[in-house]
mmCIF file of C-alpha atoms in Angstrom:
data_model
loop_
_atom_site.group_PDB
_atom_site.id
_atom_site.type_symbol
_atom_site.label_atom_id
_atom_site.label_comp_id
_atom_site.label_asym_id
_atom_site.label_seq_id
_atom_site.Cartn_x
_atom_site.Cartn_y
_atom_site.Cartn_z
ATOM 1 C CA UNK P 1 -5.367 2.102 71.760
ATOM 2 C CA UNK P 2 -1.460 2.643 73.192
ATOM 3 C CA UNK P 3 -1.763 5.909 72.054
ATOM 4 C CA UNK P 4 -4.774 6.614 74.197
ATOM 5 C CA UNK P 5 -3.087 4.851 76.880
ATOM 6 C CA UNK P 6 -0.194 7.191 76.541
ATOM 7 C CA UNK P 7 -2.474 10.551 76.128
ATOM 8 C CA UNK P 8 -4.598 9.367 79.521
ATOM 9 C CA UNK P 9 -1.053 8.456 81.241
ATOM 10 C CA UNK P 10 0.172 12.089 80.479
ATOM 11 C CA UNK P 11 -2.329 13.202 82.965
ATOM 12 C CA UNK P 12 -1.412 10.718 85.845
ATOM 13 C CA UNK P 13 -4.793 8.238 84.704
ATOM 14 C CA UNK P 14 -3.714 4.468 84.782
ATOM 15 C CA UNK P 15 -6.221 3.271 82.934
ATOM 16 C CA UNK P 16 -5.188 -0.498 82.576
ATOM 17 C CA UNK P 17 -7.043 -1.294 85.800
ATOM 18 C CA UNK P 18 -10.405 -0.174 84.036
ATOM 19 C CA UNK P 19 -9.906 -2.300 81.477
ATOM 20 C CA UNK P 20 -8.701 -5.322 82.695
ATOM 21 C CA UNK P 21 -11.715 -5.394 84.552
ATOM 22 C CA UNK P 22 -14.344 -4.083 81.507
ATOM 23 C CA UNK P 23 -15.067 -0.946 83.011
ATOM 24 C CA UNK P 24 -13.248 0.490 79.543
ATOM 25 C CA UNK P 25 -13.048 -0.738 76.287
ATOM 26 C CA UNK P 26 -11.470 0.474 73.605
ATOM 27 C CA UNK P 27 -13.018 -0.231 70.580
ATOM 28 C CA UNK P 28 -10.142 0.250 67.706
ATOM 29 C CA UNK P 29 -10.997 1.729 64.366
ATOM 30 C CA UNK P 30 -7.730 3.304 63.473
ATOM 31 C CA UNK P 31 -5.004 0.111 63.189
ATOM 32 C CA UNK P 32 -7.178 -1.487 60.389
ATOM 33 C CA UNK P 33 -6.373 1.893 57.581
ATOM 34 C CA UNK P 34 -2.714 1.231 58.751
ATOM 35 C CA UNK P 35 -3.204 -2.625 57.979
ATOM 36 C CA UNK P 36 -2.930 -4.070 61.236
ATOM 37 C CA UNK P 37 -4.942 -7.639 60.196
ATOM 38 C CA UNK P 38 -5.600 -7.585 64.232
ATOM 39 C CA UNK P 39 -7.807 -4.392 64.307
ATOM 40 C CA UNK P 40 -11.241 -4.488 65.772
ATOM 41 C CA UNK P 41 -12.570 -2.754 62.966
ATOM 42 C CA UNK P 42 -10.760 -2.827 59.204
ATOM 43 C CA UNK P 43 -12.428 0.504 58.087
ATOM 44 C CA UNK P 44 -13.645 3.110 60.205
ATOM 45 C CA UNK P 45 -16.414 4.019 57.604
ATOM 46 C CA UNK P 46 -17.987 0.195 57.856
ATOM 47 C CA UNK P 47 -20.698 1.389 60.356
ATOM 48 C CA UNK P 48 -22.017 -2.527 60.135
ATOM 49 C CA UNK P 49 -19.040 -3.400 62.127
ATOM 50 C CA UNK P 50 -18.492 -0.149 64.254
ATOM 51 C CA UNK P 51 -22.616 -0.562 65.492
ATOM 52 C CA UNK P 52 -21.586 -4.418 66.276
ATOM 53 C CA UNK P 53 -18.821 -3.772 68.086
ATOM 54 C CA UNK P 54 -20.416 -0.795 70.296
ATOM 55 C CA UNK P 55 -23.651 -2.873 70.818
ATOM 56 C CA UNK P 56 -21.331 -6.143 72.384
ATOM 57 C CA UNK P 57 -19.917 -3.607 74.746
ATOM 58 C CA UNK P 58 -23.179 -2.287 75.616
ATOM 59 C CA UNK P 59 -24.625 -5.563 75.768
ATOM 60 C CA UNK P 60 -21.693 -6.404 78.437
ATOM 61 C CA UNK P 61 -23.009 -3.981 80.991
ATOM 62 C CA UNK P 62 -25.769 -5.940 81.196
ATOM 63 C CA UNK P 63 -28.235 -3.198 81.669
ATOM 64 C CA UNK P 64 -25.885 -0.932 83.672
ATOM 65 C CA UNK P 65 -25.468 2.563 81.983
ATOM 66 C CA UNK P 66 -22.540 2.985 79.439
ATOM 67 C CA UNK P 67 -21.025 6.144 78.180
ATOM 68 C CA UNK P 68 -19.535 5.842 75.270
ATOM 69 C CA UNK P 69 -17.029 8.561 73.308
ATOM 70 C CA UNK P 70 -16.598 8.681 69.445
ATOM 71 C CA UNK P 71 -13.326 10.376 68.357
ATOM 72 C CA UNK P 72 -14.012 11.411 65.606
ATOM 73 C CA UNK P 73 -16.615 11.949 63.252
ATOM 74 C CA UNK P 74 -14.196 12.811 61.038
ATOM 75 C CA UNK P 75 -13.546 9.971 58.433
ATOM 76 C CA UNK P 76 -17.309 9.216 58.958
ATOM 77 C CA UNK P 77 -18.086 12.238 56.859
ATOM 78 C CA UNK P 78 -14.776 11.671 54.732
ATOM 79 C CA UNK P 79 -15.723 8.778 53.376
ATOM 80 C CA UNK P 80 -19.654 8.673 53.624
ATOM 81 C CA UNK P 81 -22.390 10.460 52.770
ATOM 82 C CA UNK P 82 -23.956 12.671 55.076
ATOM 83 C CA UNK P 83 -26.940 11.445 55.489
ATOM 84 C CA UNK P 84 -25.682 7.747 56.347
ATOM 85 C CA UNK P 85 -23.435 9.225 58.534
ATOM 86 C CA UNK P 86 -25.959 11.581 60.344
ATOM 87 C CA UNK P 87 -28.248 8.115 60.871
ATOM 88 C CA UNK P 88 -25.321 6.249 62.498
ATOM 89 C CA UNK P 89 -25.372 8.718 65.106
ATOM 90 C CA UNK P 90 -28.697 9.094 65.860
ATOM 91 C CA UNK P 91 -28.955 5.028 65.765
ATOM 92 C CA UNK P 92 -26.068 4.877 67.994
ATOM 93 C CA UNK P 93 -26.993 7.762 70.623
ATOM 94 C CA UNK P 94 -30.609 6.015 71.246
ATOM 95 C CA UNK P 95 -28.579 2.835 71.789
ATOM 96 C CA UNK P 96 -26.444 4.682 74.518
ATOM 97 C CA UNK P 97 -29.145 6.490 75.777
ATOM 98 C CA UNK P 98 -31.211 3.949 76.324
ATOM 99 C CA UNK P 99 -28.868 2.433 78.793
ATOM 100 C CA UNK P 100 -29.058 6.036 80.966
ATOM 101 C CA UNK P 101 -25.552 6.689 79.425
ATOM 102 C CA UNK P 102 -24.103 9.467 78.178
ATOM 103 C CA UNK P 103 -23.285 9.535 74.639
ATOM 104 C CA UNK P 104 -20.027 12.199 73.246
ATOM 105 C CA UNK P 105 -19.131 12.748 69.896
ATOM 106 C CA UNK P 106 -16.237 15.118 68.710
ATOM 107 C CA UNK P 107 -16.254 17.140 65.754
ATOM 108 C CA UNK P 108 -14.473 19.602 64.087
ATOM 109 C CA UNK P 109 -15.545 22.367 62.065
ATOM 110 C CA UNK P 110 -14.365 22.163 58.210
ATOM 111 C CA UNK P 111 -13.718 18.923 58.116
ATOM 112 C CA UNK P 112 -17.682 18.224 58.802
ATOM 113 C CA UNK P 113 -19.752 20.061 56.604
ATOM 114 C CA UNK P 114 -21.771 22.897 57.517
ATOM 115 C CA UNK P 115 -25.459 21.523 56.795
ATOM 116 C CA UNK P 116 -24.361 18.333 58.572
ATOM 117 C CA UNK P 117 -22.993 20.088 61.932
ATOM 118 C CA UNK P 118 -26.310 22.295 61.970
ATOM 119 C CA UNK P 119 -28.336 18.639 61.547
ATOM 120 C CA UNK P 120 -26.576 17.380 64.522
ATOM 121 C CA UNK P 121 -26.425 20.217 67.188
ATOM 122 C CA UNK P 122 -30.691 20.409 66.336
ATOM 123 C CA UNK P 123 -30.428 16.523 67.969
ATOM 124 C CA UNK P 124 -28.009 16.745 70.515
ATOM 125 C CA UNK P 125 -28.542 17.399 74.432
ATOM 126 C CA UNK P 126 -25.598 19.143 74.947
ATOM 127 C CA UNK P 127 -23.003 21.375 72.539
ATOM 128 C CA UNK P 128 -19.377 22.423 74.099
ATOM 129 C CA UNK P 129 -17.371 24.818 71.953
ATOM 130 C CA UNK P 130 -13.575 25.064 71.825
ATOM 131 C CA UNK P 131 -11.660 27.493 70.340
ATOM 132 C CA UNK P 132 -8.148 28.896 70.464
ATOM 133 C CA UNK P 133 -7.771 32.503 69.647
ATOM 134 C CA UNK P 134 -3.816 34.037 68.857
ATOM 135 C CA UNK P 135 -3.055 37.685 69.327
ATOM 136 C CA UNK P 136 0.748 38.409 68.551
ATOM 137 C CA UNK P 137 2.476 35.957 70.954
ATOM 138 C CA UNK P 138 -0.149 34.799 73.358
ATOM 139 C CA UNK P 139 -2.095 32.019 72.444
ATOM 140 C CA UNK P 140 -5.811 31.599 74.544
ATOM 141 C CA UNK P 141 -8.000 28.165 74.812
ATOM 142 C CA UNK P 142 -12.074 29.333 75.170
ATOM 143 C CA UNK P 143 -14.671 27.030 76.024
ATOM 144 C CA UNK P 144 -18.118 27.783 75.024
ATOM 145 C CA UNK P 145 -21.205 26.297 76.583
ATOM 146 C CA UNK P 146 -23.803 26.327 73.798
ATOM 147 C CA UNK P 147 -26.735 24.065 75.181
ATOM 148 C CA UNK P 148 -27.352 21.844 77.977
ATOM 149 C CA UNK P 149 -30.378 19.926 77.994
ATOM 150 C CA UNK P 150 -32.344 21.078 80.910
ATOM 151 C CA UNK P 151 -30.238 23.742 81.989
ATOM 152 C CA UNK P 152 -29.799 27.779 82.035
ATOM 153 C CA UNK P 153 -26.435 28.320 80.444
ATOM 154 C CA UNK P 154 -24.247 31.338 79.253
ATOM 155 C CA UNK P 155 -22.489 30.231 75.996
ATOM 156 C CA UNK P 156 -19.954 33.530 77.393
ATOM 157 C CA UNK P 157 -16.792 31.825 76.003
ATOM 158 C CA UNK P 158 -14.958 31.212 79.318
ATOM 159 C CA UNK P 159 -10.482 30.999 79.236
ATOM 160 C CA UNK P 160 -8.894 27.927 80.482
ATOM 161 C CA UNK P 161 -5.940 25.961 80.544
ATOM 162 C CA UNK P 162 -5.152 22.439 79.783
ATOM 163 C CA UNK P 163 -3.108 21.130 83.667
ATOM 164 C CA UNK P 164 -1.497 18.358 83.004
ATOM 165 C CA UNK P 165 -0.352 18.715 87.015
ATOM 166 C CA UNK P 166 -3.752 18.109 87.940
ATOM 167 C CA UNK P 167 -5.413 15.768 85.160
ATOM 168 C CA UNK P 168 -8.118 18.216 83.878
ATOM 169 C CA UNK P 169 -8.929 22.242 83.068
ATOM 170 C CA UNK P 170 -8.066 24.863 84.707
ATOM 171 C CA UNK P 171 -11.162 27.915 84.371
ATOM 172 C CA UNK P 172 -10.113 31.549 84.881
ATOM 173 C CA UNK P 173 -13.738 33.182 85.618
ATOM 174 C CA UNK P 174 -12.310 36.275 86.279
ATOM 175 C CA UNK P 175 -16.219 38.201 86.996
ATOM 176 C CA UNK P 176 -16.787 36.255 89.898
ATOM 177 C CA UNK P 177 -13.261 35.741 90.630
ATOM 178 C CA UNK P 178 -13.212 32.298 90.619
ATOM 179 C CA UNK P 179 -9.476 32.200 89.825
ATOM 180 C CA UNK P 180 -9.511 27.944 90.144
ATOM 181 C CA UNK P 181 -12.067 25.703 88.412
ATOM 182 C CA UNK P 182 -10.865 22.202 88.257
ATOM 183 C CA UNK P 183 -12.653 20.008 85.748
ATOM 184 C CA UNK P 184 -10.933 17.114 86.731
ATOM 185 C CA UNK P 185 -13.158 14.025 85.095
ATOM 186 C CA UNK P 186 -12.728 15.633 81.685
ATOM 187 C CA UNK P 187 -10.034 16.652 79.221
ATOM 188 C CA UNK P 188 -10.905 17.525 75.752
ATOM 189 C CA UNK P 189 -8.602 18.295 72.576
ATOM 190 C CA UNK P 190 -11.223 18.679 70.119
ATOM 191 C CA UNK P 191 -15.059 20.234 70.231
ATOM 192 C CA UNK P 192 -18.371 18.186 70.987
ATOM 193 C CA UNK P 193 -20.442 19.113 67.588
ATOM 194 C CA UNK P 194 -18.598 22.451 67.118
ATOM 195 C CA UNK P 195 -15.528 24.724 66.906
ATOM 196 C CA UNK P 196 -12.061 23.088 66.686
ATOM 197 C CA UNK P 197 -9.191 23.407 68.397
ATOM 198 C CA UNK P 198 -7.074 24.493 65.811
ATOM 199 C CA UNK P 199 -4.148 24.884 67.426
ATOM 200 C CA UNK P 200 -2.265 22.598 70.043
ATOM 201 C CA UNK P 201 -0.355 24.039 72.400
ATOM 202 C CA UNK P 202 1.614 22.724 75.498
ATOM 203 C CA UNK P 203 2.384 25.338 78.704
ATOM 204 C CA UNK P 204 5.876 26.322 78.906
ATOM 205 C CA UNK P 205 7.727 24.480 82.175
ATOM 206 C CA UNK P 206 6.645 26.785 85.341
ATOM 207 C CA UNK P 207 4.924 29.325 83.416
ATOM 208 C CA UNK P 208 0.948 28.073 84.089
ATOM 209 C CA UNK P 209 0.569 30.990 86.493
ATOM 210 C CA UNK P 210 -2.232 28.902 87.969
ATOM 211 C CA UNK P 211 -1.412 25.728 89.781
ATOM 212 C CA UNK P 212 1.987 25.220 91.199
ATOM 213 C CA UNK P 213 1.536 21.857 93.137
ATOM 214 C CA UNK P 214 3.371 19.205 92.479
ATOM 215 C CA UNK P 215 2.359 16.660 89.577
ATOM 216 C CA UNK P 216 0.096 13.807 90.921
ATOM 217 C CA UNK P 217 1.885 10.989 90.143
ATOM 218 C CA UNK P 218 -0.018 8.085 88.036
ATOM 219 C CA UNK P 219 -2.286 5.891 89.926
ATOM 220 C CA UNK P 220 -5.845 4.616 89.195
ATOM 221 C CA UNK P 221 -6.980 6.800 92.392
ATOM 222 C CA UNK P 222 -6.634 9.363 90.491
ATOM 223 C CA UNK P 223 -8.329 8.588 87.141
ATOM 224 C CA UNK P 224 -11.581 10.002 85.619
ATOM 225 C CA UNK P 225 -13.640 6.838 85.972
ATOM 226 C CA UNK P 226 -12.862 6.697 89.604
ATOM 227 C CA UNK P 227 -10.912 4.845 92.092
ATOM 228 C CA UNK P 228 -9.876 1.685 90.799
ATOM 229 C CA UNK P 229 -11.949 -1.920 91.565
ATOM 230 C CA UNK P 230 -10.419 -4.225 93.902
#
């Protein structure tokens, strides 16, 4: 959890507010392989406990809708088999969606087999590809937009930049020549049921090219679950 804290923080998004109040939980399934006796959850692959833990929070809303993100499926599939894995997450999206939330899982290609990735972008709503492409010296993010439930989309794989200035993504759509697309509710590091990131890269000091204002400092005004309760 402090490292999420710390991630959300580089982006200017106090987050403490939220969860002091029960906006946001974290639900911790990390500290247990590192044997922290405290941890929410002692193994990340005991689904049991993960599905109890995510239906208390849900239950806490009391009817409201809850969004909830899983990061990652990762040691699901390490340490699983597919197909219990594969039913955890269709178990656990009907339990979100059944609340009118929104339900986000992040994947990453290779460590996820093939068969089981195809399995789950057949059930999802939405699929949102990232990839990061190197030629010589220049290193470019791409975000794909495969499907969208409902929606016309153009999985064209679109540049953007990770602004840490302005807490989100940065699009350069250079046909229409939308030169600034802020995303700023969202930041992702790894893909939703598809490519990886596979490289991690922070922008130089000055060199962005796209936003030069200066960085928002950190206040739960400007956080991606909204201004902060009273």
């Amino acid at each position: 959890p402090e490292s999420v804290r710390a991630r959300m923080a580089e982006f200017g998004w106090d987050i403490t507010t939220y969860i002091k109040s029960g906006q946001l939980e974290i639900i911790d399934c990390y500290s247990g392989l590192t044997g922290d006796s405290g941890a929410q959850v002692k193994e990340p692959t005991d689904l049991t406990e993960v599905t109890i833990q995510v239906t208390g929070a849900l239950n806490k809303a009391k009817g409201a809708p809850v969004s909830v993100f899983l990061d990652s499926l990762t040691p699901i599939f390490n340490g699983l088999e597919a197909r219990q894995a594969i039913s955890f997450i269709q178990t656990l999206g009907a339990k979100v969606k059944k609340t009118g939330g929104v339900f986000v899982v992040l994947a990453t290609i290779g460590a996820v087999p093939d068969e089981s990735i195809a399995k789950i972008k057949s059930t999802v709503d939405g699929i949102i590809e990232l990839d990061v492409v190197r030629k010589g010296r220049k290193v470019t993010k791409y975000l794909s937009i495969m499907k969208m439930e409902r929606r016309r989309v153009s999985s064209e794989a679109v540049p953007f930049d990770i602004d840490q200035k302005r807490g989100g993504l940065v699009f350069q759509v250079h046909r229409f020549r939308l030169w600034k697309r802020l995303l700023p509710s969202i930041s992702f590091d790894r893909t939703t049921a598809g490519k990886p990131v596979s490289e991690k890269t922070q922008p130089e000091s000055g060199s962005t090219g796209v936003n030069q204002d200066p960085p928002a400092s950190p206040s739960p005004d400007n956080s991606p679950f909204g201004p902060a309760p009273p």
